[in-house]
Amino acid sequence: MILVLNKDISPQQDARLTAYLEGLGLTATRQLCQGKTILLLSGQTDRADTGILSSLPMVESVLPLADPLPLASRRSHPADTVVQVGDVFIGGGHFCLMAGPCTVESEEQLLSIARSVQAAGAQLLRGGAYKPRTSPYSFQGLEEEGLKYMQEAGKAFDLATICEVVSLEAIEAAVKYVDMIQIGARNMQNFILLKEAGLPVLLKRGLCATIDEWLNAAEYIMAEGNPNVVLCERGIRTYETSTRNTLDLSAVPVLKERTHLPVIVDPSHAT
């Protein structure tokens, strides 16, 4: 359900409307669309009486949610979105290169790699401080200590930084040190994590996710008020067992047609 607000709504009316919606157990995401302020309602919308909402003085009209992806769809947002990460712009024709170690292992290792990353022309330093491994016995990352090394290396070589997060606690730590967070393939449908994702977000495609499922994951992040989402194709699992992932390059033009969000490709697993 979508509420289109009157242009002359006062702060007091706005506060009363917010309190009324919260009392119904609804969450409202505010967006500017074609010069008008709209509220996208989520939750138990069947509890909201459209007649009552339409009669409120601060509401111009009540519309059904015709598009299942009202925030991520290109139909509702024809222009390409550009996401700013530090001084770097992603999307809208800007070329962006991210590079760095799969896992941050030491301060010396990261500084050495950051120097090479900068020399190669990349604008973002990526590094894993939290590593969700297939085996519980594999190295799981340096966690907050690794994030501190990321911040140090980013400042030393004038690079924006990005790190994967795997939990709410990891998000709370990461926002203190890095410029962008990554939701990895294993967590693409961790909806609790998606709802809490602040900062610009790099959302990787799940290893068995359809494009619809991937875009709905992006919608989860945006519905919580964070429009800064970048989609990352990194390969999907197919019937082929000789290789770990099959890079689905055809997903890129499909995404360009269906969403305004920036799209990047991570070839590391698939190659």
CSV table of C-alpha atoms in Angstrom, one decimal:
chain,number,residue,atom,x,y,z
A,1,MET,CA,0.0,0.0,0.0
A,2,ILE,CA,1.2,3.5,-0.9
A,3,LEU,CA,0.2,6.8,0.8
A,4,VAL,CA,0.7,10.0,-1.3
A,5,LEU,CA,1.0,12.9,1.2
A,6,ASN,CA,-0.3,16.4,0.7
A,7,LYS,CA,2.3,19.0,-0.2
A,8,ASP,CA,1.3,21.3,2.7
A,9,ILE,CA,1.4,18.6,5.4
A,10,SER,CA,2.7,20.2,8.7
A,11,PRO,CA,5.3,18.6,11.0
A,12,GLN,CA,2.6,18.0,13.6
A,13,GLN,CA,0.3,16.2,11.1
A,14,ASP,CA,3.3,14.2,9.9
A,15,ALA,CA,4.0,13.1,13.5
A,16,ARG,CA,0.4,12.2,14.1
A,17,LEU,CA,0.2,10.1,10.9
A,18,THR,CA,3.4,8.3,11.8
A,19,ALA,CA,2.1,7.5,15.3
A,20,TYR,CA,-1.2,6.3,13.8
A,21,LEU,CA,0.5,3.9,11.4
A,22,GLU,CA,2.9,2.6,14.1
A,23,GLY,CA,-0.2,1.9,16.2
A,24,LEU,CA,-1.5,-0.3,13.4
A,25,GLY,CA,1.8,-2.2,13.4
A,26,LEU,CA,2.9,-0.7,10.1
A,27,THR,CA,6.3,0.5,8.9
A,28,ALA,CA,6.4,3.4,6.6
A,29,THR,CA,9.3,4.1,4.2
A,30,ARG,CA,9.4,7.6,3.0
A,31,GLN,CA,10.4,8.3,-0.7
A,32,LEU,CA,10.3,11.3,-3.0
A,33,CYS,CA,8.5,10.3,-6.3
A,34,GLN,CA,7.8,12.7,-9.2
A,35,GLY,CA,7.9,15.7,-6.8
A,36,LYS,CA,5.6,14.1,-4.2
A,37,THR,CA,6.3,12.5,-0.9
A,38,ILE,CA,5.0,9.0,-0.6
A,39,LEU,CA,5.0,6.4,2.2
A,40,LEU,CA,5.4,2.8,1.3
A,41,LEU,CA,3.6,0.7,4.0
A,42,SER,CA,4.8,-2.7,5.0
A,43,GLY,CA,3.6,-5.1,7.7
A,44,GLN,CA,0.0,-6.2,8.3
A,45,THR,CA,-1.4,-3.8,5.8
A,46,ASP,CA,-4.8,-5.6,5.9
A,47,ARG,CA,-5.3,-4.0,9.3
A,48,ALA,CA,-5.3,-0.5,7.6
A,49,ASP,CA,-8.7,0.8,6.5
A,50,THR,CA,-8.2,2.5,3.1
A,51,GLY,CA,-11.3,4.6,3.7
A,52,ILE,CA,-10.0,6.0,7.0
A,53,LEU,CA,-6.5,6.6,5.5
A,54,SER,CA,-8.0,8.4,2.5
A,55,SER,CA,-10.1,10.7,4.8
A,56,LEU,CA,-7.0,11.9,6.7
A,57,PRO,CA,-6.2,15.6,5.9
A,58,MET,CA,-2.5,14.9,5.4
A,59,VAL,CA,-3.1,12.1,2.8
A,60,GLU,CA,-3.8,13.0,-0.8
A,61,SER,CA,-4.5,9.5,-2.0
A,62,VAL,CA,-4.1,5.8,-1.2
A,63,LEU,CA,-2.8,3.5,-3.9
A,64,PRO,CA,-2.3,-0.3,-4.1
A,65,LEU,CA,1.2,-1.6,-4.4
A,66,ALA,CA,1.1,-2.4,-8.1
A,67,ASP,CA,4.9,-3.2,-8.4
A,68,PRO,CA,6.3,-5.9,-6.1
A,69,LEU,CA,9.6,-4.0,-6.1
A,70,PRO,CA,8.5,-0.4,-5.7
A,71,LEU,CA,12.0,0.7,-4.6
A,72,ALA,CA,14.3,-1.4,-6.7
A,73,SER,CA,12.3,-1.5,-9.9
A,74,ARG,CA,13.3,0.7,-12.9
A,75,ARG,CA,9.7,1.3,-13.6
A,76,SER,CA,9.4,3.4,-10.5
A,77,HIS,CA,12.9,4.9,-10.8
A,78,PRO,CA,13.9,5.2,-14.5
A,79,ALA,CA,17.2,7.0,-14.0
A,80,ASP,CA,20.3,5.0,-12.9
A,81,THR,CA,21.2,5.3,-9.2
A,82,VAL,CA,24.7,6.4,-8.4
A,83,VAL,CA,26.0,5.2,-5.0
A,84,GLN,CA,28.8,7.2,-3.4
A,85,VAL,CA,31.3,5.4,-1.2
A,86,GLY,CA,33.7,7.9,0.3
A,87,ASP,CA,35.0,9.8,-2.7
A,88,VAL,CA,34.1,7.0,-5.1
A,89,PHE,CA,31.0,6.8,-7.3
A,90,ILE,CA,29.5,3.5,-8.4
A,91,GLY,CA,26.9,3.4,-11.2
A,92,GLY,CA,25.8,5.9,-13.8
A,93,GLY,CA,28.7,5.1,-16.1
A,94,HIS,CA,31.4,5.5,-13.5
A,95,PHE,CA,34.1,2.8,-13.8
A,96,CYS,CA,34.8,1.2,-10.4
A,97,LEU,CA,37.4,-1.4,-9.4
A,98,MET,CA,37.6,-3.1,-6.0
A,99,ALA,CA,40.5,-5.4,-5.0
A,100,GLY,CA,42.1,-6.8,-2.0
A,101,PRO,CA,42.7,-10.0,0.0
A,102,CYS,CA,40.0,-12.6,0.6
A,103,THR,CA,41.0,-12.6,4.2
A,104,VAL,CA,42.9,-9.9,6.3
A,105,GLU,CA,45.6,-11.9,7.9
A,106,SER,CA,47.9,-9.3,9.3
A,107,GLU,CA,48.6,-5.5,9.3
A,108,GLU,CA,51.7,-6.0,7.2
A,109,GLN,CA,49.9,-8.2,4.6
A,110,LEU,CA,47.1,-5.7,4.2
A,111,LEU,CA,49.3,-2.7,3.8
A,112,SER,CA,51.4,-4.5,1.2
A,113,ILE,CA,48.3,-5.5,-0.8
A,114,ALA,CA,46.8,-2.0,-0.4
A,115,ARG,CA,49.9,-0.5,-2.0
A,116,SER,CA,49.5,-2.9,-5.0
A,117,VAL,CA,45.7,-2.2,-5.2
A,118,GLN,CA,46.3,1.5,-5.4
A,119,ALA,CA,49.1,1.1,-8.0
A,120,ALA,CA,46.8,-1.0,-10.1
A,121,GLY,CA,44.2,1.8,-10.3
A,122,ALA,CA,41.5,0.4,-8.0
A,123,GLN,CA,39.5,2.8,-5.9
A,124,LEU,CA,38.2,0.5,-3.2
A,125,LEU,CA,40.1,-1.8,-0.9
A,126,ARG,CA,38.2,-5.0,0.0
A,127,GLY,CA,39.2,-7.3,2.7
A,128,GLY,CA,37.6,-10.1,4.8
A,129,ALA,CA,37.6,-9.5,8.5
A,130,TYR,CA,34.7,-11.9,9.1
A,131,LYS,CA,34.9,-15.1,7.0
A,132,PRO,CA,32.0,-17.5,6.9
A,133,ARG,CA,33.8,-20.7,5.9
A,134,THR,CA,32.5,-24.0,4.7
A,135,SER,CA,34.5,-25.8,7.3
A,136,PRO,CA,34.2,-24.8,11.0
A,137,TYR,CA,37.9,-25.5,11.4
A,138,SER,CA,39.0,-23.0,8.8
A,139,PHE,CA,40.3,-19.5,9.8
A,140,GLN,CA,37.3,-17.3,10.5
A,141,GLY,CA,39.0,-13.9,10.3
A,142,LEU,CA,40.5,-11.3,12.6
A,143,GLU,CA,37.1,-9.6,13.1
A,144,GLU,CA,37.4,-6.1,14.7
A,145,GLU,CA,41.2,-6.2,14.7
A,146,GLY,CA,41.0,-6.8,10.9
A,147,LEU,CA,38.6,-3.8,10.5
A,148,LYS,CA,41.1,-1.6,12.2
A,149,TYR,CA,43.8,-2.7,9.8
A,150,MET,CA,41.3,-1.9,6.9
A,151,GLN,CA,40.8,1.6,8.2
A,152,GLU,CA,44.5,2.1,8.6
A,153,ALA,CA,45.3,0.9,5.1
A,154,GLY,CA,42.5,2.9,3.5
A,155,LYS,CA,43.8,6.1,5.1
A,156,ALA,CA,47.4,5.3,4.2
A,157,PHE,CA,46.7,4.8,0.5
A,158,ASP,CA,43.6,7.0,0.0
A,159,LEU,CA,41.3,4.1,-0.8
A,160,ALA,CA,37.6,3.6,0.2
A,161,THR,CA,37.1,0.3,2.1
A,162,ILE,CA,34.6,-2.5,2.1
A,163,CYS,CA,34.3,-5.6,4.3
A,164,GLU,CA,31.8,-8.4,4.6
A,165,VAL,CA,29.5,-8.6,7.6
A,166,VAL,CA,27.9,-11.8,8.9
A,167,SER,CA,26.0,-10.7,12.0
A,168,LEU,CA,24.4,-7.7,13.7
A,169,GLU,CA,27.4,-7.4,15.9
A,170,ALA,CA,29.7,-7.3,12.8
A,171,ILE,CA,27.6,-4.5,11.4
A,172,GLU,CA,27.9,-2.5,14.6
A,173,ALA,CA,31.7,-2.9,14.4
A,174,ALA,CA,32.1,-2.4,10.7
A,175,VAL,CA,30.3,1.0,10.6
A,176,LYS,CA,33.1,2.4,12.8
A,177,TYR,CA,35.9,1.5,10.4
A,178,VAL,CA,34.9,0.9,6.8
A,179,ASP,CA,33.0,2.9,4.1
A,180,MET,CA,30.9,0.1,2.7
A,181,ILE,CA,29.6,-3.3,3.9
A,182,GLN,CA,29.2,-6.4,1.9
A,183,ILE,CA,26.3,-8.9,2.4
A,184,GLY,CA,27.8,-12.1,1.1
A,185,ALA,CA,26.2,-14.9,-1.0
A,186,ARG,CA,25.5,-17.1,2.1
A,187,ASN,CA,23.6,-14.2,3.8
A,188,MET,CA,21.7,-12.8,0.8
A,189,GLN,CA,18.5,-14.0,2.3
A,190,ASN,CA,19.3,-13.4,5.9
A,191,PHE,CA,16.5,-10.9,6.2
A,192,ILE,CA,17.2,-9.8,9.7
A,193,LEU,CA,20.7,-8.9,8.6
A,194,LEU,CA,19.4,-7.1,5.5
A,195,LYS,CA,17.1,-4.9,7.6
A,196,GLU,CA,19.9,-3.7,9.8
A,197,ALA,CA,22.4,-3.0,6.9
A,198,GLY,CA,23.5,0.7,7.1
A,199,LEU,CA,26.2,2.4,5.1
A,200,PRO,CA,26.3,1.7,1.3
A,201,VAL,CA,25.8,-2.1,0.8
A,202,LEU,CA,27.3,-4.4,-1.8
A,203,LEU,CA,24.7,-7.2,-2.1
A,204,LYS,CA,26.2,-10.4,-3.5
A,205,ARG,CA,23.9,-12.9,-5.3
A,206,GLY,CA,23.2,-16.1,-3.4
A,207,LEU,CA,24.8,-19.2,-4.9
A,208,CYS,CA,21.4,-20.6,-5.9
A,209,ALA,CA,19.3,-17.4,-6.0
A,210,THR,CA,17.1,-16.3,-8.9
A,211,ILE,CA,17.2,-12.7,-10.0
A,212,ASP,CA,13.8,-12.2,-8.5
A,213,GLU,CA,15.0,-13.4,-5.1
A,214,TRP,CA,18.1,-11.2,-5.4
A,215,LEU,CA,16.1,-8.1,-6.2
A,216,ASN,CA,13.7,-8.8,-3.3
A,217,ALA,CA,16.8,-9.0,-1.0
A,218,ALA,CA,17.7,-5.5,-2.2
A,219,GLU,CA,14.2,-4.4,-1.6
A,220,TYR,CA,14.5,-5.5,2.1
A,221,ILE,CA,17.5,-3.2,2.5
A,222,MET,CA,15.8,-0.3,0.7
A,223,ALA,CA,12.5,-0.7,2.6
A,224,GLU,CA,14.4,0.1,5.8
A,225,GLY,CA,15.4,3.5,4.4
A,226,ASN,CA,18.8,2.6,2.9
A,227,PRO,CA,18.8,3.4,-0.9
A,228,ASN,CA,22.5,2.8,-1.3
A,229,VAL,CA,22.6,-0.7,-2.7
A,230,VAL,CA,25.0,-2.1,-5.3
A,231,LEU,CA,24.3,-5.6,-6.8
A,232,CYS,CA,27.2,-8.0,-7.3
A,233,GLU,CA,27.0,-11.0,-9.6
A,234,ARG,CA,29.6,-13.6,-8.4
A,235,GLY,CA,28.6,-16.9,-9.9
A,236,ILE,CA,25.8,-19.4,-9.2
A,237,ARG,CA,25.8,-23.1,-8.7
A,238,THR,CA,24.8,-25.2,-11.7
A,239,TYR,CA,24.9,-28.9,-12.7
A,240,GLU,CA,28.6,-28.6,-13.5
A,241,THR,CA,30.8,-30.1,-10.7
A,242,SER,CA,34.2,-29.4,-12.3
A,243,THR,CA,34.1,-25.8,-11.3
A,244,ARG,CA,32.8,-24.1,-8.1
A,245,ASN,CA,30.6,-21.4,-9.6
A,246,THR,CA,29.4,-20.5,-13.0
A,247,LEU,CA,29.5,-16.7,-13.7
A,248,ASP,CA,26.1,-15.6,-15.0
A,249,LEU,CA,27.1,-12.6,-17.1
A,250,SER,CA,23.7,-12.7,-18.8
A,251,ALA,CA,22.3,-11.5,-15.4
A,252,VAL,CA,23.9,-8.1,-15.9
A,253,PRO,CA,21.8,-6.9,-18.9
A,254,VAL,CA,18.7,-8.4,-17.2
A,255,LEU,CA,19.4,-6.4,-14.1
A,256,LYS,CA,20.1,-3.3,-16.2
A,257,GLU,CA,16.6,-3.6,-17.7
A,258,ARG,CA,14.8,-4.4,-14.5
A,259,THR,CA,16.5,-2.2,-11.8
A,260,HIS,CA,18.1,1.2,-11.5
A,261,LEU,CA,20.7,-0.1,-9.0
A,262,PRO,CA,24.3,-0.3,-9.9
A,263,VAL,CA,25.7,-3.7,-10.9
A,264,ILE,CA,29.2,-5.0,-10.6
A,265,VAL,CA,30.8,-8.4,-11.3
A,266,ASP,CA,33.1,-10.3,-9.0
A,267,PRO,CA,35.0,-12.8,-11.3
A,268,SER,CA,37.2,-14.2,-8.5
A,269,HIS,CA,35.3,-17.4,-7.6
A,270,ALA,CA,34.2,-18.2,-11.2
A,271,THR,CA,37.7,-17.8,-12.7
